[in-house]
Amino acid sequence: VQGRFVDVALRLALPGPLQFSVPEALLGRLVPGQRVLVPLRAGRDVGYVVGFSGEPKVSGVRPVQRALDEVPQLPPDLFALVSWIAARYLAPIGLALRAAVPQAVQYEGLRRAAARERLVQVASLLLPVAEAGGLAAQLARSAPAQSRALVSLAAAPSGRLPAAVLNRGALEGLARRGVVGIAPAPMVRGVLAPPGEILPPVEPSHAQAAAFQRIGAALAGETARPFLVHGVTGSGKTELYLRAVRELPSDRQALLLVPEISLTGQLISHLRRRLPFPVAVWHHQLSDGEKYDLWRAARRGEVRLVVGTRSAVFAPLPRLGLVIVDEEHETSYKQEETPCYHAREAALERARLAGAPVLVGSATPSLESRRRAAEGAYELLALPERHSGIPLPVVELLDLRLHRAPAPVSGAPRPRGAPEEPRLIAPPLLDAAGEALAAGDQVLFFLNRRGFAPFTQCRRCGEGLRCPNCRVSLVFHAPEREHRCHYCGYRVPAPETCPSCGAPALRLAGSGTQRLEQEIRRAFPGREVLRLDRDTASRKGAGPAVIADFEAGRADVLVGTQLVAKGLHFPRLTLVGVLGPDLLLNLPDFRAAERAFSIVSQVAGRAGRGDRPGRVIVQTLQPEHYALRAAAAHDYESFYAEESAFREELGYPPFADLVALRLDGADRDRLAAAAESIAGRVRACLAAETAAGRCRVLGPVPAPLERIRNRWRSQIIVKARPLEAAAGPLRAETRRLQEAARRAGVHLLLDVDPVSLM
Ligand SMILES: [Zn+2]
Ligand SMILES: [Zn+2]
């Protein structure tokens, strides 16, 4: 029996839902996930029903004005997912709903709705596809335009195309024949129709066939465990995904999550060439109108496959039959604002709720995922070799200590009088690049730092140029001749003299991709060099254009940051040079070695994917580091063993769970005082669990990046095993902790399973 009071979550940063009374007419008719119109101060707003109670929590509870939908707008599984995210990630349910539902959907049908479905003239085939083909053949001579239009319609999904893309006269002719209808209909933006020709399936390797047998069993409902697809670079993980999607019954939908949409152009065009139905692409850069269209089409079950980033985990697919998380180790799956959910974890829960098989895939699985496989929570599907017998590239670790004194990428100041041009690329790598280029091959250089020089220091007084808003060095950008902060975007024209002492003694130190590009252009005059980093990729479409140019062989050398490491396939690329892995290894974060191993393995995996073998040269000051040694040997298991031992000893994930309480404030002293007081509350609330040995509260300590955007930053870290030992008590305390933070004038973010502690 439903109570007379209903909890309604609004699209607002409130600590919890608001309570309203249920009017007589709606008693017993409201369900969770349903939209209701409720009074809010002088106006009103649209919220979702999230729960019921028999008693008012405060006096003066106002009634719900009306229910907006007969059928709840939020399907039960999505509502359950949103509730799960709010609970697990210690977030108010209103904010979890805001992350899940596009604004235009929540306000659908009301005047505040920003978007409406767009109707266009749509031509649709009125006869079966086979007959259309026969008619097209008959008309090929007498009415060639009508014949071509028929062929296009027969190839289109459900025989429908926007009338505007077809010859108008031909359509009118076909309409007169009674074989095509033309009528206004909703046209979905954001869904890509399949191209005319679909490529046939590829013959699977032995490992692929064995893996697919297991996936097939899951699709048939014979096994329910998630799969971890651990496939080396180039082993054909995508092929497995494709086959699983293709073999789904046609009334089922699939969801494929990818870490970053701008870098998945190659994947999406590959999918489209191989799947005979439309693919919907879902990401945060879609307009409100596009999201609205996609949501509606998905809800109607018209979309067979949604490919998307993090937020696509909320796509309303009524008969979800398969969930795939590609590159599951990627940190971009983590949302860094409330709710701080991890899309891989949300996808697992989504699949569980729908009873759908799930594949999480990577060439370098996260320690969390690999351990779950070791414990039997996942079934491991290994693809240990590259597809079609191409060998993995040979990886050499080049000891920079043997080639020259401190590497410029370390940022160490150069002694006075040293040559003006520091050589970033050690001679053996330079020679190898020259040979590869002479052989007509392509070369990739990786350096995970953009800009020209990461530090600028005065040779007289020793002061460095720092961001006035953040406690970090400014990075010199050569094309614009300015210094920029990579955290807050502050920029200033390059000064001639030291701002501290006035001496004309400023010196650029260290190296980023711009300096590397310059050095490569000097070393190989006449060669086409492209650069791919956040600076060159920030313009819309620029990133994919660089990738397409390099793929088409319009350039010889590609220089880039980790943007070049992800899933790209260049058949003519035979040499990869990795610079500065030490930068990754030495970050003050417990996942530094894992990130370095993953990025070096992934970028090395770009080499030799065509018919010529690949070679990778990693220049480093730490060639004996286990992460680099394992990456060079393509030995994930030894890395996993060594890294696991370290994590277990220090009580880090996957051997414990973390909750980070991140605090920031404008005033350093007030923040420090507030952080101490909040840490005291956290310790008190977790005292019993701490005494039982299931929790440890660390801090507060200043964050490694102590000041960003004029805000001082501090963090409290809770280690817990199991997570609920900390999350349970903290969930009950969240409202009071937030209240204490607000009173102290600081901002508090609760981050469960943080991926970065910077
Ligand atoms: Zn100075
Ligand atoms: Zn800054």
PDB file of N, CA and C and ligand atoms in Angstrom, residues 467 469-470 472 485 487-490, ligand 2:
ATOM      1  N   CYS A 467      51.586  29.855 -12.478  1.00  0.00           N
ATOM      2  CA  CYS A 467      50.235  30.377 -12.665  1.00  0.00           C
ATOM      3  C   CYS A 467      49.825  31.135 -11.406  1.00  0.00           C
ATOM      4  N   ASN A 469      46.891  31.571 -10.401  1.00  0.00           N
ATOM      5  CA  ASN A 469      45.703  30.934  -9.812  1.00  0.00           C
ATOM      6  C   ASN A 469      45.970  29.537  -9.277  1.00  0.00           C
ATOM      7  N   CYS A 470      47.051  28.913  -9.767  1.00  0.00           N
ATOM      8  CA  CYS A 470      47.312  27.522  -9.430  1.00  0.00           C
ATOM      9  C   CYS A 470      48.782  27.413  -9.028  1.00  0.00           C
ATOM     10  N   VAL A 472      51.198  25.755 -10.030  1.00  0.00           N
ATOM     11  CA  VAL A 472      51.870  24.914 -11.020  1.00  0.00           C
ATOM     12  C   VAL A 472      52.656  25.798 -11.987  1.00  0.00           C
ATOM     13  N   CYS A 485      48.572  28.022 -18.391  1.00  0.00           N
ATOM     14  CA  CYS A 485      48.342  27.084 -17.297  1.00  0.00           C
ATOM     15  C   CYS A 485      47.456  25.963 -17.824  1.00  0.00           C
ATOM     16  N   TYR A 487      45.882  23.865 -16.105  1.00  0.00           N
ATOM     17  CA  TYR A 487      44.804  23.521 -15.168  1.00  0.00           C
ATOM     18  C   TYR A 487      43.652  24.507 -15.218  1.00  0.00           C
ATOM     19  N   CYS A 488      43.966  25.817 -15.323  1.00  0.00           N
ATOM     20  CA  CYS A 488      42.867  26.782 -15.289  1.00  0.00           C
ATOM     21  C   CYS A 488      42.728  27.559 -16.595  1.00  0.00           C
ATOM     22  N   GLY A 489      43.668  27.382 -17.541  1.00  0.00           N
ATOM     23  CA  GLY A 489      43.541  28.082 -18.805  1.00  0.00           C
ATOM     24  C   GLY A 489      44.138  29.485 -18.811  1.00  0.00           C
ATOM     25  N   TYR A 490      44.723  29.919 -17.679  1.00  0.00           N
ATOM     26  CA  TYR A 490      45.372  31.233 -17.631  1.00  0.00           C
ATOM     27  C   TYR A 490      46.433  31.312 -18.719  1.00  0.00           C
TER      28      TYR A 490
HETATM   29 ZN    ZN B   2      46.178  28.008 -13.446  1.00  0.00          ZN
END
